[in-house]
mmCIF file of C-alpha atoms in Angstrom:
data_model
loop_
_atom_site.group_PDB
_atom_site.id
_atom_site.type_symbol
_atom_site.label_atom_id
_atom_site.label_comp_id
_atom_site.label_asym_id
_atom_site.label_seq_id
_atom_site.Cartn_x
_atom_site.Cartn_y
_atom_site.Cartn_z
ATOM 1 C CA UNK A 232 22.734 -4.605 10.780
ATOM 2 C CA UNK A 233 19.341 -3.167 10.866
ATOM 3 C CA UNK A 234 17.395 0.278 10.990
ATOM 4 C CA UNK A 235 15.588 1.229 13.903
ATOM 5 C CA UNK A 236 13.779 4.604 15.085
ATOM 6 C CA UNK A 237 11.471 5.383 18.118
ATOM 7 C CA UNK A 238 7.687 5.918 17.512
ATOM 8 C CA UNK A 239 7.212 9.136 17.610
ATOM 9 C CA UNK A 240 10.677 10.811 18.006
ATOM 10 C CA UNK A 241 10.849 11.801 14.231
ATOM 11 C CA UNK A 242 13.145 11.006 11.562
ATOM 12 C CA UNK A 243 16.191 12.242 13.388
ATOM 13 C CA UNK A 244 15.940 9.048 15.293
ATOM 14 C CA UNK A 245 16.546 6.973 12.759
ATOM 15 C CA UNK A 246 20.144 4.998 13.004
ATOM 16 C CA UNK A 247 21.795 2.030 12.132
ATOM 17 C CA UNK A 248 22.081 -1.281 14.891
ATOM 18 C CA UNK A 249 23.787 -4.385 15.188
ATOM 19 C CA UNK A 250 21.088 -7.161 16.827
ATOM 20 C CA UNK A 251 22.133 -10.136 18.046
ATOM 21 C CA UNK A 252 21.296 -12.743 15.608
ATOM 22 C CA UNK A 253 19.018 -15.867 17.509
ATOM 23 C CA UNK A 254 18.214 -19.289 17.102
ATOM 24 C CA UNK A 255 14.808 -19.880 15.074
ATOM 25 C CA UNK A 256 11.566 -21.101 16.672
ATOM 26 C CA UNK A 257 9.950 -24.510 14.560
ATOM 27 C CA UNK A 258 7.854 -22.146 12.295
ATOM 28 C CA UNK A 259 10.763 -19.266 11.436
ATOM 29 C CA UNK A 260 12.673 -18.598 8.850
ATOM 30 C CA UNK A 261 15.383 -16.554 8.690
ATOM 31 C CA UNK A 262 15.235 -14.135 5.259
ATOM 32 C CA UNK A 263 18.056 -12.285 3.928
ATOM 33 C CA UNK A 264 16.574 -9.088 2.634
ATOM 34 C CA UNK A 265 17.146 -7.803 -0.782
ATOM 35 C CA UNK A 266 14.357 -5.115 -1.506
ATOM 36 C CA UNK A 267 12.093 -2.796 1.169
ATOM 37 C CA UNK A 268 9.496 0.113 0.118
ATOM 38 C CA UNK A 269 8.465 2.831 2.097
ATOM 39 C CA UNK A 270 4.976 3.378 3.080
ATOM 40 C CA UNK A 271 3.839 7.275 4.006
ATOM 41 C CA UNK A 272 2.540 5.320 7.127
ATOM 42 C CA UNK A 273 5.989 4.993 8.413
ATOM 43 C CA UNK A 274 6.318 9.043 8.460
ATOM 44 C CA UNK A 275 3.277 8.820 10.471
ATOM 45 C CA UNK A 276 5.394 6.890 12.471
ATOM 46 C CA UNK A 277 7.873 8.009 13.405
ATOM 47 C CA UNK A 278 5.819 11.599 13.941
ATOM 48 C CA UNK A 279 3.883 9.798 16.471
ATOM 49 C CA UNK A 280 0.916 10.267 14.457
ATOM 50 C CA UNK A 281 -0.231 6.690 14.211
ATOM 51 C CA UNK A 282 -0.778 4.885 17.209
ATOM 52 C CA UNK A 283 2.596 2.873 17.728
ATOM 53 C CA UNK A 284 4.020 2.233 20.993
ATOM 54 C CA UNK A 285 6.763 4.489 22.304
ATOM 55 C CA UNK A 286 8.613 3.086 24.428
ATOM 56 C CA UNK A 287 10.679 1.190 22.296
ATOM 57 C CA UNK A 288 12.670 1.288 19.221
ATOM 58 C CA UNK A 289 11.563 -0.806 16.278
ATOM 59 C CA UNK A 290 12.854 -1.984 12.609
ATOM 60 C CA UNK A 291 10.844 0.431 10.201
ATOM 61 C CA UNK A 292 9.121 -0.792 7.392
ATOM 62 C CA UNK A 293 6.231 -2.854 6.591
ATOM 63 C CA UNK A 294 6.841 -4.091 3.009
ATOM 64 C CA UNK A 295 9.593 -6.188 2.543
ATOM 65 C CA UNK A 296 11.185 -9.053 0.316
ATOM 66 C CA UNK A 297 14.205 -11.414 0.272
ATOM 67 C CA UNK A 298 15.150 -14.782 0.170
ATOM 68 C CA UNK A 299 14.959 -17.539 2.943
ATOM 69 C CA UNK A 300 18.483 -18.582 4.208
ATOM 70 C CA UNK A 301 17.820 -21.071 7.245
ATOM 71 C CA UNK A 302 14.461 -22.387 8.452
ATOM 72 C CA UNK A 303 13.203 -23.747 11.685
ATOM 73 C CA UNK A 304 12.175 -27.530 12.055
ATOM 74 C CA UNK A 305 8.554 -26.688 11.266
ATOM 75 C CA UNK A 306 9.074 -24.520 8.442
ATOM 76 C CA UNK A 307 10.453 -26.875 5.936
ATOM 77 C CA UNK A 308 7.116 -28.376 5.080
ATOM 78 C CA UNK A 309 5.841 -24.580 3.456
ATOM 79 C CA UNK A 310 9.640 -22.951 2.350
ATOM 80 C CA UNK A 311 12.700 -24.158 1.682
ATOM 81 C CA UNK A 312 16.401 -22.532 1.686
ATOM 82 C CA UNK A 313 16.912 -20.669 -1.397
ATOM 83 C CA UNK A 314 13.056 -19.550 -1.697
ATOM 84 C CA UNK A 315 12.620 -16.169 -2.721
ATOM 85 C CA UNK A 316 9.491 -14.354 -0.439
ATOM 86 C CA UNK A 317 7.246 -11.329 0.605
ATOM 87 C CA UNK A 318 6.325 -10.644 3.730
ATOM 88 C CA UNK A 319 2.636 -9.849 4.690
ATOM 89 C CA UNK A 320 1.786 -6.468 5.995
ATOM 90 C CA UNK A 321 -0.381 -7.941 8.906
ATOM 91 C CA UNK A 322 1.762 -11.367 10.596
ATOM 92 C CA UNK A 323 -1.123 -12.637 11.738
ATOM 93 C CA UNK A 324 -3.683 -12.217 9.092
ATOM 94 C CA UNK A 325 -3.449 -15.375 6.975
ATOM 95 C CA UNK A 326 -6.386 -15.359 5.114
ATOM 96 C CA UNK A 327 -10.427 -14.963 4.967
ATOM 97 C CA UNK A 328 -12.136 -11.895 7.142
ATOM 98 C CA UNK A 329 -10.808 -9.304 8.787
ATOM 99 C CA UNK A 330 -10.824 -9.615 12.357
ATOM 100 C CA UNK A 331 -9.775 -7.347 15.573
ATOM 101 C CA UNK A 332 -7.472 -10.324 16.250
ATOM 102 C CA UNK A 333 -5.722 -10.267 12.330
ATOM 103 C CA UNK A 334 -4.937 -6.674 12.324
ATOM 104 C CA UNK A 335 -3.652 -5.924 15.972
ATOM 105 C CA UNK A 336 -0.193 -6.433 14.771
ATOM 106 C CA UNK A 337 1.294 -4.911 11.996
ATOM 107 C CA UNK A 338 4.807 -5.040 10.707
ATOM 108 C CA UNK A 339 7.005 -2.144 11.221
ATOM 109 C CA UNK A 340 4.816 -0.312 13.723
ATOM 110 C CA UNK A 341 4.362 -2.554 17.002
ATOM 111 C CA UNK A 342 6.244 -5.546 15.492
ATOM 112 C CA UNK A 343 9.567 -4.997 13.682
ATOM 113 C CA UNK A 344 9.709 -4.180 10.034
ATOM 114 C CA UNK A 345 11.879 -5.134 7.061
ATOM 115 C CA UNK A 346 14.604 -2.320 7.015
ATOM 116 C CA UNK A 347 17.720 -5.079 7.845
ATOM 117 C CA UNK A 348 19.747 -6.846 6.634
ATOM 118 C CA UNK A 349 18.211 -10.093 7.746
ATOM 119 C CA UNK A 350 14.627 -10.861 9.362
ATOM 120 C CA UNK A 351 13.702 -13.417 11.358
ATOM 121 C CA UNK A 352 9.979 -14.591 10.276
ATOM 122 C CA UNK A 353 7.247 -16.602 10.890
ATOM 123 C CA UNK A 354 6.991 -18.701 7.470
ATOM 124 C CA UNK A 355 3.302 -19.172 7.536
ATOM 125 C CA UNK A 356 3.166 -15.435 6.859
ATOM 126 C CA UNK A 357 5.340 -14.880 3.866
ATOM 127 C CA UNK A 358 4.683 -15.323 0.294
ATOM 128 C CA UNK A 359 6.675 -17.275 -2.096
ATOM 129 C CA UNK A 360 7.123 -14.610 -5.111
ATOM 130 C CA UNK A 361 6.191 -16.013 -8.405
ATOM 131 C CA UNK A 362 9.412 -17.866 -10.630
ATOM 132 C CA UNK A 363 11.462 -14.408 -11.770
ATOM 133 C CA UNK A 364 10.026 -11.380 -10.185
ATOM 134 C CA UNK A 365 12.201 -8.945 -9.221
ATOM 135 C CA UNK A 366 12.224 -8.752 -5.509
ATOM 136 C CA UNK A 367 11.933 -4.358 -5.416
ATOM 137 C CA UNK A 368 8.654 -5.315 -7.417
ATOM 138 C CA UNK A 369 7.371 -7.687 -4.487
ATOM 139 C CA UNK A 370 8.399 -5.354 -2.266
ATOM 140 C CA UNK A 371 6.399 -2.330 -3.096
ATOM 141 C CA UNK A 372 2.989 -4.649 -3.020
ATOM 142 C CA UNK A 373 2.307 -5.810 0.920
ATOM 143 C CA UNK A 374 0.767 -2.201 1.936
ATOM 144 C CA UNK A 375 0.051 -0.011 -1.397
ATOM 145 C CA UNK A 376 -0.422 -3.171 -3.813
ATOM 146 C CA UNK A 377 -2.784 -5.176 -1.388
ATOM 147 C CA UNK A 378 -4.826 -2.081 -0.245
ATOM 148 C CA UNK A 379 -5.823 -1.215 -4.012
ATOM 149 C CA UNK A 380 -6.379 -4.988 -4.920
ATOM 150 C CA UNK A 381 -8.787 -5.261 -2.236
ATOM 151 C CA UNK A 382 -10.470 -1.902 -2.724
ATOM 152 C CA UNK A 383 -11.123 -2.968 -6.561
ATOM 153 C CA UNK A 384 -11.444 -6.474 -6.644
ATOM 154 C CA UNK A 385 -12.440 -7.707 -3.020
ATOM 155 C CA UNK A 386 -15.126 -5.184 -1.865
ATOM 156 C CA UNK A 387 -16.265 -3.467 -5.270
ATOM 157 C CA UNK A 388 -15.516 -6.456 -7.690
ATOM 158 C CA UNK A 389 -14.652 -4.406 -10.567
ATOM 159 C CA UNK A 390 -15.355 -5.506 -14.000
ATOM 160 C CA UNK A 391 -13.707 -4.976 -17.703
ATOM 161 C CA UNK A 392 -15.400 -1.407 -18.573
ATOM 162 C CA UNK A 393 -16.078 0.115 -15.062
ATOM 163 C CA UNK A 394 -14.879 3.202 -14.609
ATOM 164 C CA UNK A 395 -12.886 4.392 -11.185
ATOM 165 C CA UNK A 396 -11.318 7.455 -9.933
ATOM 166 C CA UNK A 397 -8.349 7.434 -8.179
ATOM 167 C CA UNK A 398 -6.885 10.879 -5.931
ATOM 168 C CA UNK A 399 -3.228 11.771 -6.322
ATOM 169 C CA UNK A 400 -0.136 9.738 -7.345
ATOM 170 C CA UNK A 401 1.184 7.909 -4.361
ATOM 171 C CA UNK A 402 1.477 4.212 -3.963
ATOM 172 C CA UNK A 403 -2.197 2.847 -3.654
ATOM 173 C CA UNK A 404 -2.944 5.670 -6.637
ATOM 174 C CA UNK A 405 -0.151 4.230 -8.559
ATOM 175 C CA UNK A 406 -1.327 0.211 -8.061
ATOM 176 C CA UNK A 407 -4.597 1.429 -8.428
ATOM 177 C CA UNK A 408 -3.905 2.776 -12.309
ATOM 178 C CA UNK A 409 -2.133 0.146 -13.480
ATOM 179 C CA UNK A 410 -3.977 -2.838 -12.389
ATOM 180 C CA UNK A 411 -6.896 -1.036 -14.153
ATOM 181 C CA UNK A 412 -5.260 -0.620 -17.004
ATOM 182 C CA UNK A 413 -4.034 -4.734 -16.901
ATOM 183 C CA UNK A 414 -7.993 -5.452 -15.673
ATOM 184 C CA UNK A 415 -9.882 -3.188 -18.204
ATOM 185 C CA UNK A 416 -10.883 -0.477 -16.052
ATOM 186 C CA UNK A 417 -11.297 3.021 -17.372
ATOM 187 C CA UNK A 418 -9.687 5.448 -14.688
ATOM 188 C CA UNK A 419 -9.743 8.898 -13.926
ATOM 189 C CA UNK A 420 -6.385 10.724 -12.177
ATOM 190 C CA UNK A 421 -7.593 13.773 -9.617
ATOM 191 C CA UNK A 422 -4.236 15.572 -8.944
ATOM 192 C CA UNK A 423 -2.267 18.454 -9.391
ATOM 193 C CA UNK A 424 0.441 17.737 -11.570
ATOM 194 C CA UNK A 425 -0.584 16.240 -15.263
ATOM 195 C CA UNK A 426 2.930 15.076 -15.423
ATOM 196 C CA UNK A 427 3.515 12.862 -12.035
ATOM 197 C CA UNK A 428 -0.168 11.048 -13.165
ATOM 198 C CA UNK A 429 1.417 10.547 -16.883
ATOM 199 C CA UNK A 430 4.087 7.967 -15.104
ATOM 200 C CA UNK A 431 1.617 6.214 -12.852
ATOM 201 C CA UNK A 432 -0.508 4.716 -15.902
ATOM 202 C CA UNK A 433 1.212 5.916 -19.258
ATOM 203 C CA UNK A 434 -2.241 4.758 -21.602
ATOM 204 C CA UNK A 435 -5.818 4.602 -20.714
ATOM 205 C CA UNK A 436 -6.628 7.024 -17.846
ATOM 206 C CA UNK A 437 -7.590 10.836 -18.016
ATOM 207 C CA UNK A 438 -6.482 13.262 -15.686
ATOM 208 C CA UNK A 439 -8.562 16.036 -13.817
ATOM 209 C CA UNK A 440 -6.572 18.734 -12.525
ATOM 210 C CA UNK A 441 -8.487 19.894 -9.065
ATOM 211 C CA UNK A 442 -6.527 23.022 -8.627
ATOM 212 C CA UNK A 443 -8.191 24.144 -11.778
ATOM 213 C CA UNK A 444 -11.632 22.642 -11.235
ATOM 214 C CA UNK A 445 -12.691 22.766 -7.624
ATOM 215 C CA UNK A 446 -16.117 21.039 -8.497
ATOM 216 C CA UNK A 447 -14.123 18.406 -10.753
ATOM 217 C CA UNK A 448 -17.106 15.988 -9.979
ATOM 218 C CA UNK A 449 -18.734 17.451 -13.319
ATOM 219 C CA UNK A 450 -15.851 16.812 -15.184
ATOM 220 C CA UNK A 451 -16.081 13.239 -13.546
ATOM 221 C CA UNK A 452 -19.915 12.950 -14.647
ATOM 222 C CA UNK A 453 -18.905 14.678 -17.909
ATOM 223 C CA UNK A 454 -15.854 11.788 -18.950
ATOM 224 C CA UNK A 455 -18.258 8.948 -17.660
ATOM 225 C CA UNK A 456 -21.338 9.928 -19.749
ATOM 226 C CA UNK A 457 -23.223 10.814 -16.864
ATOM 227 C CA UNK A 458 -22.654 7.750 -15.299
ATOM 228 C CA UNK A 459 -20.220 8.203 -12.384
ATOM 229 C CA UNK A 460 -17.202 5.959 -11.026
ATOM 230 C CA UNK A 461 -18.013 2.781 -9.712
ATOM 231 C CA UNK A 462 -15.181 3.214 -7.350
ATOM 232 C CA UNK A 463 -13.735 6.074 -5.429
ATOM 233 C CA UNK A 464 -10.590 5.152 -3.827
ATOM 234 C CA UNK A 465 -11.104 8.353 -1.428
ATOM 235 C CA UNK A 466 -7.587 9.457 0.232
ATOM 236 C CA UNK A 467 -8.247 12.973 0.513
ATOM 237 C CA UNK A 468 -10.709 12.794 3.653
ATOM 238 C CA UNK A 469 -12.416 16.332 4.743
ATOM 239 C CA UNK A 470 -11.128 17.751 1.661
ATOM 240 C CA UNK A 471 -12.338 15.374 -1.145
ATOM 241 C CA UNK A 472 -15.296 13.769 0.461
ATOM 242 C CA UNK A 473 -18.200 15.713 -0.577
ATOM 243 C CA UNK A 474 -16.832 15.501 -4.602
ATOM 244 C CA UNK A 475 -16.656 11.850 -4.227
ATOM 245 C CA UNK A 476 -19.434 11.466 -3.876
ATOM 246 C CA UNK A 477 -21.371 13.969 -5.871
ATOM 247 C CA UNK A 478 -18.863 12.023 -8.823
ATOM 248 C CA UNK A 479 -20.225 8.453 -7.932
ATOM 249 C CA UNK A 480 -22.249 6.435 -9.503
ATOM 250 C CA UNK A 481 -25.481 4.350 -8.839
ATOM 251 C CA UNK A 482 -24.669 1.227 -6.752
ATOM 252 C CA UNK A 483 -21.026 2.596 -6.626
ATOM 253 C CA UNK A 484 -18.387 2.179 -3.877
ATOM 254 C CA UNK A 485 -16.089 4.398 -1.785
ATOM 255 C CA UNK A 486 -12.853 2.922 -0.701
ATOM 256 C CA UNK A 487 -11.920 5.112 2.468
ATOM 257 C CA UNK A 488 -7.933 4.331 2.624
ATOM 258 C CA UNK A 489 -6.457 7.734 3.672
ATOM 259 C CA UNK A 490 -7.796 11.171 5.636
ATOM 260 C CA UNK A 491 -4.937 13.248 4.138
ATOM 261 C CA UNK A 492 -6.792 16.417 4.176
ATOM 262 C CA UNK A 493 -8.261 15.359 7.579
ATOM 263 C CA UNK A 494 -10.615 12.699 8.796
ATOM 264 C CA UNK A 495 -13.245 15.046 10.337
ATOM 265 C CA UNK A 496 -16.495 14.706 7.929
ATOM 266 C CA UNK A 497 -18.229 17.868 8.471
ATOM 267 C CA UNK A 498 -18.646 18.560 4.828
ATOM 268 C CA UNK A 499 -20.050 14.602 3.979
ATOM 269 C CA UNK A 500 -23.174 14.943 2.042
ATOM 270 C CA UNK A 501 -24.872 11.501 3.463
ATOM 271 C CA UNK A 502 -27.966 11.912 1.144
ATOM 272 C CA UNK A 503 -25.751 11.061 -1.800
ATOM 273 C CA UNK A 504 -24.484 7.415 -0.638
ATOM 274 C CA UNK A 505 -28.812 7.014 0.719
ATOM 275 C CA UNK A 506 -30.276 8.155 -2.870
ATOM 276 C CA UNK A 507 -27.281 6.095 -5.081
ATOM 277 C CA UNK A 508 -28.120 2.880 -2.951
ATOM 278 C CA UNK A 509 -24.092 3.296 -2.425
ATOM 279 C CA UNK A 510 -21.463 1.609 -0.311
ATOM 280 C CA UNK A 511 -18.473 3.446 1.557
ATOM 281 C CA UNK A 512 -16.213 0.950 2.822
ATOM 282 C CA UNK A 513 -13.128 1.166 5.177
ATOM 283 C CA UNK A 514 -10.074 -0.760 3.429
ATOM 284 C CA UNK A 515 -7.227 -1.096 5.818
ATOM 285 C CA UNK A 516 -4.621 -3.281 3.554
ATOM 286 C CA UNK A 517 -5.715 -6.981 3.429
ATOM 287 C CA UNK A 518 -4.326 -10.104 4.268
ATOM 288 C CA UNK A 519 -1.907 -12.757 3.194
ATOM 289 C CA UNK A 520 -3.436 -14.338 0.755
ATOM 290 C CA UNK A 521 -4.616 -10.823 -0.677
ATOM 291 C CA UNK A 522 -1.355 -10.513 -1.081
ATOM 292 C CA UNK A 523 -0.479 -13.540 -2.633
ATOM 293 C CA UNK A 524 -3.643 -13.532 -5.088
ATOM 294 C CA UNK A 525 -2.142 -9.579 -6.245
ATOM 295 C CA UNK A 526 1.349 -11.400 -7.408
ATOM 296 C CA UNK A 527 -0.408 -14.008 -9.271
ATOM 297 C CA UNK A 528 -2.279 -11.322 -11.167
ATOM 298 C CA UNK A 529 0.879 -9.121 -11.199
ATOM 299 C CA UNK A 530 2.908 -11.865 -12.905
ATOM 300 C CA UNK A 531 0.469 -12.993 -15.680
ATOM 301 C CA UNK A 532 -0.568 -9.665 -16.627
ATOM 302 C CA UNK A 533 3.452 -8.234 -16.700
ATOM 303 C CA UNK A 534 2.081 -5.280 -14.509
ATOM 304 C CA UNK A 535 5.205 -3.297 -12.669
ATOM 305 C CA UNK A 536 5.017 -0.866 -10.292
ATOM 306 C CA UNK A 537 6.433 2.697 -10.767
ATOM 307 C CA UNK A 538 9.465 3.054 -9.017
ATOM 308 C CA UNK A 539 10.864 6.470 -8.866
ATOM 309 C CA UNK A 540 13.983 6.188 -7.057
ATOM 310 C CA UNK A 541 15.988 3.457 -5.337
ATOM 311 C CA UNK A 542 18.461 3.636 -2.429
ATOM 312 C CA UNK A 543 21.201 1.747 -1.014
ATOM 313 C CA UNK A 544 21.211 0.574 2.363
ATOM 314 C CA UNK A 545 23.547 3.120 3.520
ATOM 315 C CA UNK A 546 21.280 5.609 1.845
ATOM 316 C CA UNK A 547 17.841 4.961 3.444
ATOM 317 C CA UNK A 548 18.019 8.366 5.206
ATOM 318 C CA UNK A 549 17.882 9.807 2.607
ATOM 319 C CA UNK A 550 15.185 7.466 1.412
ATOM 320 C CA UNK A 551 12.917 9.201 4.393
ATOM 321 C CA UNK A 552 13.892 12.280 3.220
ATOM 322 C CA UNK A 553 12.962 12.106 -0.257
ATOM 323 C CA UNK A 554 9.241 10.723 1.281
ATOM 324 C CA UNK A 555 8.797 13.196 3.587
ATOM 325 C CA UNK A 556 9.286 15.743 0.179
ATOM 326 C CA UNK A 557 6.806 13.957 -1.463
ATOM 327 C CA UNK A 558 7.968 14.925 -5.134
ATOM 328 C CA UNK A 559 7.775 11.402 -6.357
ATOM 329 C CA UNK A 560 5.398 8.906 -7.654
ATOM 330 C CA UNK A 561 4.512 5.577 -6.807
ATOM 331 C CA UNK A 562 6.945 4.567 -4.723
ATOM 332 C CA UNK A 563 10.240 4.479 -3.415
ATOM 333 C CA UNK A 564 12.633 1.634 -2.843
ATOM 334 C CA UNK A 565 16.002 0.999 -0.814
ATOM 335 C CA UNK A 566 17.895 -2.185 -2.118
ATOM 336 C CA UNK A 567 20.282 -4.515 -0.130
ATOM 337 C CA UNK A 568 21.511 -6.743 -3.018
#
């Protein structure tokens, strides 16, 4: 059985399928899936806000993990039956730079997703999880996880005692704080609720509340000694932009990851990023071995995500529903097993 709903047709599409199962190619394995997150990409989805063909129903769900019950001919030499894996948010994006080629097909969007039962997979794109992690912890790293492991420790290369600033308390806000907190890194929470920040990084962050301070840049310049955050992971967009980077520091970064206030820059104060010699880069998730290179640093710094509800299978409806509210934090995970 599997979930599937048409690009673009909303949430009311959603239902439950029986697929025919198939034989595997040399390189497949079949995976029986135990844990699946939900990305606010896939609202974007199925809103037909985020380019996705339409004329087709697809499996939802980009971030995925389970564990490998038959595998092709070819496969055998990289997993075995019995191996527990993650699957990686782009399928053909093994490793090293970005390309037009790596990122054309993404999982749950113009490929199926991980909201089934079982998935049939191309092994040289999953990710053995490390001996004893929980598969609903995999599971909430292949979009969220990878996107802030890339933003901090790909393209700014954070070090112990950099500061960052991190908007809201979704999924990439949540990874964000708490690999800081594992790695060092002093952070600072923009948001609206004191409380929702409180469970994405319980020690070691402070927490700016922008309905109360409009120009919270200050306060940013004000916690950092005058010194600024050496990252901005900026999801905000039109909204956030210009107090970005008025709160940056010399030589800092902006991670662009999300335009959730809107995406057109009117407001973008361009002498800012010229006079702090800075860098704005566009982070769009990473690759497999991003992926894999998160888990390692996941397991051997004990670093969980914050889960704030999980759903059965039966229940991922509901699941959808409870995203589109957007009254948690961190994420949000439906369980098979």
């Amino acid at each position: 059985m599997a979930y599937q709903f048409r690009p673009g047709k909303g949430l009311a599409s959603l239902e439950v399928t029986t697929l025919p199962s198939r034989a595997l190619r040399p390189h497949e394995v079949r995976v029986a899936v135990r844990a699946v997150s939900l990305n606010y990409r896939d609202i974007l989805i199925y809103r037909g806000e985020y380019p996705a063909p339409s004329d087709r129903a697809v499996i939802p769900c980009s971030d995925g993990a389970g564990t490998v019950v038959e595998a092709g001919s070819e496969a055998g030499r990289s997993l075995a039956v019995g191996d527990e894996v993650v699957g990686s948010f782009f399928p053909h994006w093994r490793d090293g730079a970005p390309s037009r080629e790596g990122i054309a097909v993404s999982a749950g969007c113009n490929v199926d997703g991980w909201l089934a039962e079982e998935v049939v997979v191309d092994s040289r794109f999953l990710v053995r999880l490390p001996r004893g992690m929980a598969h609903a912890t995999a599971a909430c790293a292949p979009c969220a996880g990878v996107t802030a492991w890339v933003a901090m420790f790909e393209s700014a290369q954070l070090k112990p005692g950099a500061w960052m600033l991190v908007q809201g308390t979704g999924g990439v806000a949540m990874w964000a704080a708490r690999l800081a907190e594992a790695r060092g890194i002093k952070t600072v929470v923009i948001g609206s609720d004191p409380t929702k920040a409180a469970l994405m990084q319980p020690a070691g962050r402070t927490f700016v509340n922008y309905l109360d301070r409009p120009t919270w840049s200050e306060d940013v310049l004000q916690l950092t000694q005058g010194h600024g955050a050496d990252l901005v992971l900026e999801l905000g967009g039109k909204s956030t932009i210009r107090e970005s980077l008025r709160a940056l520091a010399f030589g800092g970064h902006v991670a662009v990851i999300g335009g959730l206030g809107g995406w057109t820059y009117d407001s973008m104060e361009y002498l800012q990023l010229i006079t702090k010699m800075a860098t704005a880069h566009g982070i769009y998730v990473g690759s497999a071995r991003s992926l894999a290179d998160l888990l390692a640093f996941v397991d051997e710094h004990h670093v969980e995500p914050h889960i704030s509800a999980r759903f059965s299978f039966r229940d991922a409806p509901a699941a959808f529903e409870a995203l589109e509210a957007g009254r948690h934090v961190g994420k949000l995970v439906i369980e098979l097993a």
